[in-house]
Amino acid sequence: MSIVDKKKSWQETVVAKNIAKAPERKPRFLTSSNIEMDRCFAPEFEYPGYDEQLGFPGQYPFTRGVQPTMYRGRFWTMRQYAGFGTARESNERYKYLLNAGQTGLSVAFDLPTQMGYDSDHGMSQGEVGKVGVAIDSLADMEVLFDGIPLDKVSTSMTINSTAAILLAMYIAVAEKQGVSPDKISGTIQNDILKEYMARGTYIYPPKESMRIITDIFAYCKDHVPKWNTISISGYHIREAGSSAVQEVAFTLADGIAYVEAAVKAGLDVDEFAPRLAFFFNAHNNLLEEVAKFRAARRMWARIMKDRFKAKDPKSLMLRFHTQTAGCTLTAQQPDNNIMRVTIQALAAVLGGTQSLHTNSRDEALALPTEDSVRIALRTQQVIAYESGAADSIDPLAGSFLVESLTDQIEQAATAYIEKIDQLGGAVEAISRGFQQKEIQDSAYAYQKGIETNDMIIVGVNKFTVENETAPELLKVKEEVEIAQKKGLAETKAGRDEATVKTTLAELESVARGTDNVMPAILAAVKSYATLGEIADVFRGVFGKHTETVVL
């Protein structure tokens, strides 16, 4: 059958079935010259390997997208990563963003929350509410989502070591709103392996952390079926200095490790794999980034089909969120960051992302102001509604350059995964410092290129200006920490201490055994046990991880 005939068959079966459930945004998609844009352009001549390498959107190997209509059906979810100071301040920002047209929430937590410390802990001093919102207990979570219907909003939470605790709090808040767990949707990052190699907000050793993660998989399969239980993250790997190839390779290798751990724990691959999600970075090299996303999608489909024998087509789909590259933002001439973010966002859309966060122009200097956040969100909206980039699926397919880059990225990333396999898998390779060393070498080469002017960063090592005017910045006041500690003390004073002690004792017993930890965490959360108290139970049972130092 010719490619033309295959496309016709795809449209009459796969596409037609999809449109019957969810119509496309418009009956016809036209350019300004009234030229109709095809749903998915494909060669009208013989194209060797087309079925194996490209195929059609919504079909294996998913190179061209995971949905048959992609953005012609609906745009990607537009998120803005936000959270600062107290839960009340962050709640106000969320409502502002939703009113501005954002279609999903993305929560940033402060470092103490990420590391399992309450705001009144000595380790938290000076960090409360600084890089995200401070969450000490269910009381804070109730305020964070006050007036936001959790059955209507999808929420992504960038949280890893304490992901199980924050998910339990979210479930509890939803229940207080009268929303059952099976009605809520969203994502927890919950990707601890990249923390060991790139970011550092780990608490427990790898083995114990993997147990919590697989317990989350199992619990959500039965109780929170719409929730994405992990967002396997290349974002922070890239932020640490990796190349595009390393980002793909190390992220998918982590994905393999999570699937293996879940299967070893007794889960069937098709029971949990459809809820796996990924999180990638978008950098400035537009065409390399588009090729990276396409290669990752194809690689994951093959890994799940060939390595894990997954049968459900949804298990083969690499669905991913994208965030524009924080590490490319410059403190010098911060308005230049608007252009950088635009290029990066366009790469994510051309690459077929399911959800997107655009960074704000002032984030190299501070948390973003409301004006900066609005510009970042409008960037997505202009791409969606005005650029035409979303009117045809995988519009750069067939470009000699893009297809060559896609193939080369796949080949190089596959070689990395084979090396990691030889070292015993992602966990063992991390313990030996393999990924860390590769990332460090890549970061060094990048920085050296800037310092030798082999790589030009506009406004930094070329096209600089004298006496720049400092922009107006958002500052988190010191009073935030005082207020947060006061609120925490009030929560502790008003709770039933006997119930708290009982639930924490039960959690410790479960942690020492083999039962799923999620029900015990949920009970502790509902008793208003604090995040730090729950994390301390796990610290006492599991111990703390010591970093592998690589020079």
Coordinates of C-alpha atoms in Angstrom, one line a residue:
M1 CA 0.0 0.0 0.0
S2 CA 1.3 3.4 -0.9
I3 CA 1.9 6.2 1.7
V4 CA -1.0 8.1 0.1
D5 CA -3.3 5.1 0.6
K6 CA -2.0 4.6 4.2
K7 CA -2.7 8.2 5.0
K8 CA -6.2 8.0 3.6
S9 CA -6.9 4.8 5.7
W10 CA -5.5 6.6 8.8
Q11 CA -7.8 9.5 8.3
E12 CA -10.9 7.4 7.7
T13 CA -10.3 5.2 10.7
V14 CA -8.0 6.6 13.5
V15 CA -8.7 10.3 12.9
A16 CA -12.4 9.9 12.2
K17 CA -12.8 7.9 15.4
N18 CA -11.0 10.6 17.4
I19 CA -13.0 13.4 15.9
A20 CA -16.2 11.7 16.7
K21 CA -15.3 11.9 20.3
A22 CA -13.6 15.3 20.2
P23 CA -14.1 17.6 17.2
E24 CA -11.2 19.7 15.9
R25 CA -11.1 23.4 16.8
K26 CA -12.2 24.6 13.4
P27 CA -13.8 23.0 10.3
R28 CA -10.9 24.3 8.1
F29 CA -7.4 25.6 8.9
L30 CA -6.4 28.4 6.5
T31 CA -3.4 30.6 6.0
S32 CA -3.8 34.3 5.6
S33 CA -3.8 33.6 1.8
N34 CA -6.7 31.1 2.2
I35 CA -4.4 28.2 1.6
E36 CA -5.8 25.2 3.4
M37 CA -3.4 23.5 5.8
D38 CA -3.5 19.7 5.7
R39 CA -4.0 17.9 9.0
C40 CA -0.7 16.0 8.5
F41 CA 1.5 16.4 5.5
A42 CA 3.1 13.2 4.2
P43 CA 5.2 12.3 1.1
E44 CA 3.2 11.4 -2.0
F45 CA 6.2 9.4 -3.2
E46 CA 8.0 6.3 -1.9
Y47 CA 9.8 7.1 1.3
P48 CA 12.0 4.2 2.5
G49 CA 11.4 3.3 6.1
Y50 CA 8.4 5.7 6.5
D51 CA 6.3 3.3 8.6
E52 CA 9.2 2.3 10.9
Q53 CA 10.6 5.7 11.4
L54 CA 7.7 8.1 11.2
G55 CA 4.2 6.7 10.7
F56 CA 1.2 8.9 11.4
P57 CA 0.3 10.9 14.6
G58 CA -1.4 8.7 17.2
Q59 CA 0.3 5.5 15.9
Y60 CA 3.4 3.6 16.6
P61 CA 6.3 4.7 16.7
F62 CA 4.6 8.0 17.6
T63 CA 7.5 10.1 16.1
R64 CA 4.9 12.5 14.7
G65 CA 2.8 12.9 17.9
V66 CA 0.9 10.9 20.4
Q67 CA -2.6 12.1 19.4
P68 CA -4.2 11.7 15.9
T69 CA -5.3 15.4 15.8
M70 CA -2.8 17.0 18.2
Y71 CA -3.3 20.8 18.5
R72 CA -6.0 20.8 15.9
G73 CA -8.2 19.1 18.5
R74 CA -7.0 21.3 21.4
F75 CA -4.0 23.2 22.3
W76 CA -1.3 22.0 24.8
T77 CA -2.0 22.8 28.4
M78 CA -0.7 26.2 29.2
R79 CA 0.9 26.2 32.6
Q80 CA 3.0 28.8 34.5
Y81 CA 5.2 27.5 37.3
A82 CA 4.3 29.6 40.3
G83 CA 4.5 29.6 44.0
F84 CA 6.2 31.9 46.5
G85 CA 5.9 33.1 50.1
T86 CA 2.8 31.9 51.9
A87 CA 0.0 29.7 50.6
R88 CA -2.3 32.7 50.6
E89 CA 0.0 34.7 48.3
S90 CA 0.4 31.8 46.0
N91 CA -3.3 31.2 45.9
E92 CA -3.8 34.8 44.7
R93 CA -1.2 34.3 42.0
Y94 CA -2.9 31.1 40.8
K95 CA -6.3 32.9 40.5
Y96 CA -4.6 35.7 38.6
L97 CA -3.1 33.2 36.1
L98 CA -6.3 31.3 35.7
N99 CA -8.1 34.6 35.0
A100 CA -5.4 35.5 32.4
G101 CA -6.2 32.3 30.5
Q102 CA -3.9 29.7 32.0
T103 CA -5.4 26.2 31.6
G104 CA -3.5 24.3 34.3
L105 CA -1.6 25.0 37.6
S106 CA 2.1 24.3 38.2
V107 CA 3.2 24.5 41.8
A108 CA 6.7 25.5 42.9
F109 CA 7.6 24.6 46.5
D110 CA 10.3 26.2 48.6
L111 CA 13.4 24.3 49.5
P112 CA 12.4 23.3 53.0
T113 CA 9.2 21.7 51.6
Q114 CA 11.3 19.9 48.9
M115 CA 13.8 18.7 51.5
G116 CA 11.2 17.5 54.1
Y117 CA 11.7 20.2 56.7
D118 CA 9.1 22.3 58.4
S119 CA 9.4 26.1 58.3
D120 CA 10.4 26.2 62.0
H121 CA 13.3 23.8 61.5
G122 CA 16.8 25.2 61.8
M123 CA 17.7 24.1 58.3
S124 CA 14.8 26.2 56.9
Q125 CA 16.1 29.5 58.2
G126 CA 16.3 32.1 55.5
E127 CA 14.7 29.8 52.9
V128 CA 11.0 29.9 53.8
G129 CA 8.9 30.9 50.8
K130 CA 11.9 32.0 48.8
V131 CA 11.9 29.8 45.6
G132 CA 8.4 28.5 46.0
V133 CA 5.5 28.2 48.4
A134 CA 6.0 27.0 51.9
I135 CA 3.8 24.0 52.8
D136 CA 4.0 22.6 56.3
S137 CA 0.7 20.8 56.7
L138 CA -2.7 20.1 55.3
A139 CA -3.7 23.5 56.7
D140 CA -1.4 25.3 54.2
M141 CA -2.6 23.1 51.3
E142 CA -6.2 24.0 52.1
V143 CA -5.3 27.7 51.8
L144 CA -3.2 27.1 48.6
F145 CA -6.2 25.7 46.7
D146 CA -8.9 27.7 48.4
G147 CA -11.6 28.6 45.8
I148 CA -9.9 26.5 43.1
P149 CA -12.1 23.6 42.1
L150 CA -9.8 20.6 41.9
D151 CA -12.2 18.6 39.7
K152 CA -11.9 21.2 37.0
V153 CA -8.2 22.2 37.2
S154 CA -5.2 20.0 36.3
T155 CA -2.3 20.6 38.7
S156 CA 1.4 19.8 38.3
M157 CA 3.5 19.7 41.4
T158 CA 7.3 19.9 41.0
I159 CA 8.2 17.8 44.1
N160 CA 10.3 14.7 44.4
S161 CA 11.6 13.4 47.8
T162 CA 8.3 14.5 49.5
A163 CA 6.0 13.8 46.5
A164 CA 4.0 11.2 48.4
I165 CA 3.2 13.6 51.2
L166 CA 2.2 16.5 48.9
L167 CA 0.1 14.1 46.8
A168 CA -1.7 12.9 50.0
M169 CA -2.3 16.5 51.0
Y170 CA -3.8 17.2 47.5
I171 CA -6.1 14.2 47.8
A172 CA -7.2 15.3 51.2
V173 CA -8.0 18.9 50.1
A174 CA -10.0 17.5 47.1
E175 CA -12.0 15.3 49.5
K176 CA -12.7 18.4 51.7
Q177 CA -14.1 20.1 48.5
G178 CA -16.3 17.1 47.9
V179 CA -14.2 15.8 45.0
S180 CA -13.3 12.1 45.1
P181 CA -9.7 11.0 44.3
D182 CA -10.8 9.4 41.0
K183 CA -11.9 12.8 39.7
I184 CA -8.7 14.8 40.3
S185 CA -6.0 15.0 37.6
G186 CA -2.5 16.3 37.5
T187 CA 1.1 15.2 37.9
I188 CA 3.7 14.9 40.6
Q189 CA 7.3 15.0 39.4
N190 CA 8.3 12.2 41.8
D191 CA 11.5 11.6 39.8
I192 CA 14.2 10.9 42.4
L193 CA 16.9 9.5 40.2
K194 CA 17.6 12.8 38.5
E195 CA 17.9 14.4 41.9
Y196 CA 20.9 12.1 42.6
M197 CA 22.6 13.0 39.4
A198 CA 21.7 16.6 38.7
R199 CA 19.6 18.6 41.3
G200 CA 20.2 17.4 44.8
T201 CA 16.9 17.6 46.6
Y202 CA 17.0 14.0 47.7
I203 CA 16.5 12.7 51.2
Y204 CA 16.6 8.9 51.4
P205 CA 18.8 6.3 49.7
P206 CA 17.9 5.2 46.2
K207 CA 16.4 1.8 47.1
E208 CA 14.1 3.2 49.7
S209 CA 13.1 6.1 47.5
M210 CA 12.2 3.7 44.7
R211 CA 10.0 1.8 47.1
I212 CA 8.0 5.0 47.8
I213 CA 7.7 5.7 44.1
T214 CA 6.4 2.2 43.2
D215 CA 4.0 2.4 46.1
I216 CA 2.6 5.6 44.6
F217 CA 2.2 3.8 41.2
A218 CA 0.2 1.0 42.8
Y219 CA -1.9 3.3 45.0
C220 CA -2.9 5.7 42.2
K221 CA -3.7 2.8 39.8
D222 CA -6.5 1.8 42.2
H223 CA -7.5 5.1 43.8
V224 CA -6.4 8.1 41.6
P225 CA -6.5 6.8 38.1
K226 CA -6.4 10.1 36.3
W227 CA -3.2 11.2 38.1
N228 CA 0.2 11.1 36.3
T229 CA 2.3 9.4 39.0
I230 CA 5.7 10.5 37.8
S231 CA 7.1 13.1 35.5
I232 CA 10.4 11.6 34.5
S233 CA 12.5 14.7 34.2
G234 CA 15.2 15.6 31.7
Y235 CA 14.7 19.3 32.6
H236 CA 17.0 19.4 35.5
I237 CA 19.6 17.2 33.8
R238 CA 19.7 19.8 31.1
E239 CA 19.8 22.7 33.6
A240 CA 22.8 21.0 35.2
G241 CA 24.7 21.3 31.9
S242 CA 23.9 18.2 29.8
S243 CA 23.7 18.2 26.0
A244 CA 20.4 17.5 24.2
V245 CA 21.5 13.9 23.6
Q246 CA 22.4 13.3 27.2
E247 CA 19.1 14.8 28.3
V248 CA 17.2 12.2 26.2
A249 CA 19.5 9.3 27.1
F250 CA 19.6 9.9 30.9
T251 CA 15.9 10.6 31.1
L252 CA 14.8 7.5 29.2
A253 CA 17.4 5.4 31.2
D254 CA 15.7 6.7 34.4
G255 CA 12.3 5.8 32.9
I256 CA 13.6 2.2 32.2
A257 CA 14.7 2.0 35.9
Y258 CA 11.2 3.1 37.2
V259 CA 9.4 0.6 34.9
E260 CA 11.8 -2.2 36.0
A261 CA 11.2 -1.4 39.7
A262 CA 7.4 -1.3 39.2
V263 CA 7.4 -4.7 37.4
K264 CA 9.7 -6.1 40.1
A265 CA 7.2 -4.9 42.7
G266 CA 4.6 -7.0 41.0
L267 CA 2.8 -4.5 38.8
D268 CA 1.8 -5.3 35.2
V269 CA 3.5 -2.9 32.8
D270 CA 0.2 -2.0 31.1
E271 CA -1.4 -1.2 34.5
F272 CA 0.9 1.8 35.2
A273 CA 2.8 2.7 32.1
P274 CA -0.1 4.8 30.5
R275 CA 0.2 7.2 33.5
L276 CA 3.9 7.8 33.1
A277 CA 4.8 11.3 31.9
F278 CA 8.0 13.0 31.0
F279 CA 9.4 16.5 31.5
F280 CA 11.9 18.1 29.1
N281 CA 13.8 21.3 28.7
A282 CA 13.6 23.5 25.6
H283 CA 16.8 25.3 24.6
N284 CA 17.6 27.9 21.9
N285 CA 18.8 25.6 19.1
L286 CA 15.3 25.4 17.5
L287 CA 15.8 22.6 15.1
E288 CA 17.9 20.4 17.4
E289 CA 15.2 20.8 20.1
V290 CA 12.4 19.8 17.7
A291 CA 14.4 16.7 16.6
K292 CA 15.1 15.9 20.3
F293 CA 11.5 15.7 21.2
R294 CA 10.7 13.5 18.1
A295 CA 13.6 11.2 18.8
A296 CA 12.6 10.7 22.5
R297 CA 9.1 9.8 21.5
R298 CA 10.2 7.2 19.0
M299 CA 12.8 5.7 21.4
W300 CA 10.4 5.4 24.3
A301 CA 7.8 3.6 22.0
R302 CA 10.4 1.1 21.0
I303 CA 11.7 0.6 24.5
M304 CA 8.3 -0.1 25.9
K305 CA 7.3 -2.4 23.0
D306 CA 10.5 -4.3 22.6
R307 CA 12.1 -4.3 26.1
F308 CA 9.0 -4.5 28.3
K309 CA 6.5 -6.1 25.9
A310 CA 3.8 -3.5 26.6
K311 CA 0.7 -4.2 24.7
D312 CA -1.5 -1.2 25.4
P313 CA -0.8 1.5 22.8
K314 CA -1.0 4.1 25.6
S315 CA 1.9 2.4 27.3
L316 CA 4.1 3.2 24.3
M317 CA 3.2 6.9 24.2
L318 CA 5.8 9.4 25.5
R319 CA 3.6 12.2 26.8
F320 CA 5.6 15.2 28.1
H321 CA 5.6 18.6 29.6
T322 CA 8.1 21.2 28.5
Q323 CA 9.6 24.1 30.3
T324 CA 11.8 26.7 28.6
A325 CA 15.4 26.7 29.7
G326 CA 16.0 28.6 32.9
C327 CA 19.8 28.3 32.5
T328 CA 19.7 30.2 29.2
L329 CA 18.1 33.3 30.9
T330 CA 20.6 36.2 31.5
A331 CA 20.6 38.8 34.2
Q332 CA 22.1 41.2 31.6
Q333 CA 19.5 42.8 29.3
P334 CA 16.7 40.6 30.7
D335 CA 14.3 41.7 28.0
N336 CA 16.3 39.6 25.6
N337 CA 15.0 36.6 27.5
I338 CA 11.5 37.2 26.0
M339 CA 13.0 36.3 22.6
R340 CA 14.8 33.3 23.9
V341 CA 11.7 32.0 25.6
T342 CA 9.7 32.5 22.4
I343 CA 12.2 30.4 20.3
Q344 CA 12.2 27.7 23.0
A345 CA 8.4 27.6 23.3
L346 CA 8.0 27.4 19.5
A347 CA 10.4 24.4 19.6
A348 CA 8.3 22.6 22.1
V349 CA 5.1 23.2 20.1
L350 CA 6.8 22.1 16.8
G351 CA 8.1 19.1 18.7
G352 CA 4.6 18.1 20.0
T353 CA 4.5 18.8 23.7
Q354 CA 1.4 18.1 25.7
S355 CA 1.9 20.9 28.2
L356 CA 4.2 24.0 28.4
H357 CA 5.6 26.5 30.9
T358 CA 7.3 29.6 29.6
N359 CA 9.8 31.2 31.9
S360 CA 9.6 35.0 32.6
R361 CA 12.1 37.5 31.5
D362 CA 13.3 38.4 35.1
E363 CA 13.8 34.9 36.5
A364 CA 17.6 35.2 36.3
L365 CA 17.3 37.9 38.9
A366 CA 14.3 37.0 41.1
L367 CA 10.9 35.4 41.2
P368 CA 8.9 36.9 38.3
T369 CA 6.6 39.9 38.7
E370 CA 3.0 39.7 37.5
D371 CA 3.8 41.7 34.4
S372 CA 6.6 39.3 33.5
V373 CA 4.4 36.3 34.0
R374 CA 1.7 37.8 31.8
I375 CA 4.2 38.3 29.0
A376 CA 5.4 34.7 29.4
L377 CA 1.8 33.4 29.2
R378 CA 1.0 35.6 26.2
T379 CA 4.0 34.1 24.4
Q380 CA 2.2 30.8 24.4
Q381 CA -1.1 32.3 23.4
V382 CA 0.4 34.1 20.5
I383 CA 2.1 30.9 19.3
A384 CA -1.2 29.1 19.7
Y385 CA -3.6 31.5 18.1
E386 CA -1.5 33.6 15.7
S387 CA 1.5 31.7 14.4
G388 CA -0.2 28.9 12.5
A389 CA 2.4 26.5 14.0
A390 CA -0.5 24.5 15.6
D391 CA -2.6 24.1 12.5
S392 CA -0.8 21.1 11.0
I393 CA 0.7 18.2 12.9
D394 CA 4.5 17.7 13.0
P395 CA 5.0 20.4 10.4
L396 CA 8.8 20.0 10.1
A397 CA 8.6 16.2 9.2
G398 CA 10.3 15.3 6.0
S399 CA 12.9 18.1 6.3
F400 CA 16.3 16.5 5.4
L401 CA 17.9 18.4 8.3
V402 CA 15.2 17.6 11.0
E403 CA 15.0 13.9 10.0
S404 CA 18.8 13.6 10.0
L405 CA 19.0 15.3 13.4
T406 CA 16.2 13.1 14.8
D407 CA 18.0 9.9 13.6
Q408 CA 21.4 11.1 15.0
I409 CA 20.0 12.0 18.4
E410 CA 18.3 8.6 18.6
Q411 CA 21.5 6.8 17.7
A412 CA 23.7 8.7 20.2
A413 CA 21.2 8.5 23.0
T414 CA 20.7 4.8 22.4
A415 CA 24.5 4.3 22.7
Y416 CA 24.4 6.0 26.1
I417 CA 21.5 3.8 27.3
E418 CA 23.5 0.7 26.2
K419 CA 26.5 2.0 28.3
I420 CA 24.2 2.5 31.3
D421 CA 22.8 -1.0 30.8
Q422 CA 26.4 -2.4 30.8
L423 CA 27.0 -0.6 34.2
G424 CA 24.0 -2.3 35.7
G425 CA 21.2 0.2 35.0
A426 CA 20.5 3.8 35.9
V427 CA 20.6 3.4 39.7
E428 CA 24.0 1.6 39.6
A429 CA 25.4 4.0 37.1
I430 CA 24.4 6.9 39.3
S431 CA 26.1 5.3 42.3
R432 CA 29.3 5.1 40.3
G433 CA 28.9 8.8 39.2
F434 CA 28.7 8.0 35.5
Q435 CA 25.9 10.4 34.5
Q436 CA 27.2 13.0 36.9
K437 CA 30.6 13.0 35.2
E438 CA 29.1 13.2 31.7
I439 CA 27.0 16.2 32.7
Q440 CA 29.9 17.9 34.4
D441 CA 32.1 17.5 31.3
S442 CA 29.3 18.8 29.1
A443 CA 28.7 21.8 31.3
Y444 CA 32.4 22.6 31.4
A445 CA 32.6 22.6 27.6
Y446 CA 29.6 24.9 27.3
Q447 CA 31.0 27.4 29.8
K448 CA 34.4 27.3 28.2
G449 CA 32.8 28.1 24.8
I450 CA 31.2 31.2 26.3
E451 CA 34.5 32.4 27.8
T452 CA 36.4 31.9 24.6
N453 CA 33.7 33.5 22.6
D454 CA 33.2 30.4 20.5
M455 CA 29.6 30.6 21.7
I456 CA 27.9 33.9 21.6
I457 CA 25.3 34.9 24.3
V458 CA 23.7 38.2 23.2
G459 CA 24.2 40.8 25.9
V460 CA 26.7 38.7 27.8
N461 CA 29.8 38.3 25.7
K462 CA 28.7 40.3 22.7
F463 CA 26.3 43.3 22.1
T464 CA 26.7 44.4 25.7
V465 CA 25.5 47.8 27.0
E466 CA 26.9 50.1 29.7
N467 CA 25.0 51.1 32.8
E468 CA 21.9 49.0 32.4
T469 CA 18.8 50.1 34.2
A470 CA 17.8 47.6 36.9
P471 CA 14.3 46.2 36.4
E472 CA 11.7 46.2 39.1
L473 CA 11.9 42.9 40.9
L474 CA 9.6 40.8 43.1
K475 CA 11.0 40.3 46.6
V476 CA 9.8 37.9 49.2
K477 CA 9.8 39.8 52.5
E478 CA 11.3 38.4 55.7
E479 CA 7.9 38.7 57.3
V480 CA 6.8 35.7 55.3
E481 CA 9.0 33.4 57.4
I482 CA 7.7 34.9 60.6
A483 CA 4.0 34.5 59.5
Q484 CA 4.6 30.9 58.3
K485 CA 6.1 29.9 61.6
K486 CA 3.2 31.5 63.5
G487 CA 0.7 29.7 61.3
L488 CA 2.5 26.4 61.9
A489 CA 2.5 26.9 65.6
E490 CA -1.3 27.6 65.5
T491 CA -1.9 24.4 63.5
K492 CA 0.1 22.3 66.0
A493 CA -1.8 23.9 68.9
G494 CA -5.2 23.2 67.4
R495 CA -4.7 19.6 66.4
D496 CA -5.4 16.3 68.3
E497 CA -1.9 15.3 69.4
A498 CA -2.9 11.8 70.3
T499 CA -4.2 11.2 66.8
V500 CA -1.1 12.6 65.3
K501 CA 1.1 10.3 67.4
T502 CA -1.0 7.3 66.5
T503 CA -0.9 8.0 62.7
L504 CA 2.9 8.6 62.8
A505 CA 3.5 5.4 64.8
E506 CA 1.4 3.5 62.2
L507 CA 3.4 5.1 59.4
E508 CA 6.7 4.0 61.0
S509 CA 5.3 0.4 61.4
V510 CA 4.3 0.4 57.7
A511 CA 7.7 1.9 56.6
R512 CA 9.5 -0.9 58.4
G513 CA 7.3 -3.5 56.7
T514 CA 6.3 -4.1 53.1
D515 CA 2.8 -2.7 52.9
N516 CA 2.0 0.3 50.7
V517 CA 3.0 3.5 52.5
M518 CA 0.4 5.8 50.8
P519 CA -2.6 5.0 53.1
A520 CA -0.6 5.6 56.2
I521 CA 0.8 8.9 54.8
L522 CA -2.8 10.0 53.9
A523 CA -4.0 9.2 57.5
A524 CA -1.1 11.2 59.0
V525 CA -1.7 14.1 56.7
K526 CA -5.4 14.2 57.6
S527 CA -4.5 14.3 61.3
Y528 CA -2.5 17.5 60.5
A529 CA 0.9 15.8 61.1
T530 CA 3.4 18.1 59.4
L531 CA 5.5 17.4 56.3
G532 CA 8.6 17.5 58.4
E533 CA 7.2 15.0 61.0
I534 CA 6.2 12.6 58.3
A535 CA 9.6 12.9 56.5
D536 CA 11.4 12.4 59.9
V537 CA 9.6 9.1 60.3
F538 CA 11.1 8.0 56.9
R539 CA 14.5 9.4 57.9
G540 CA 14.4 7.3 61.0
V541 CA 13.6 4.1 59.1
F542 CA 15.3 4.6 55.8
G543 CA 18.3 6.8 56.7
K544 CA 19.7 9.6 54.6
H545 CA 21.5 9.5 51.2
T546 CA 25.1 10.5 51.0
E547 CA 26.1 12.0 47.7
T548 CA 28.5 10.3 45.3
V549 CA 31.3 12.9 44.6
V550 CA 32.7 12.8 41.1
L551 CA 35.7 15.0 40.1

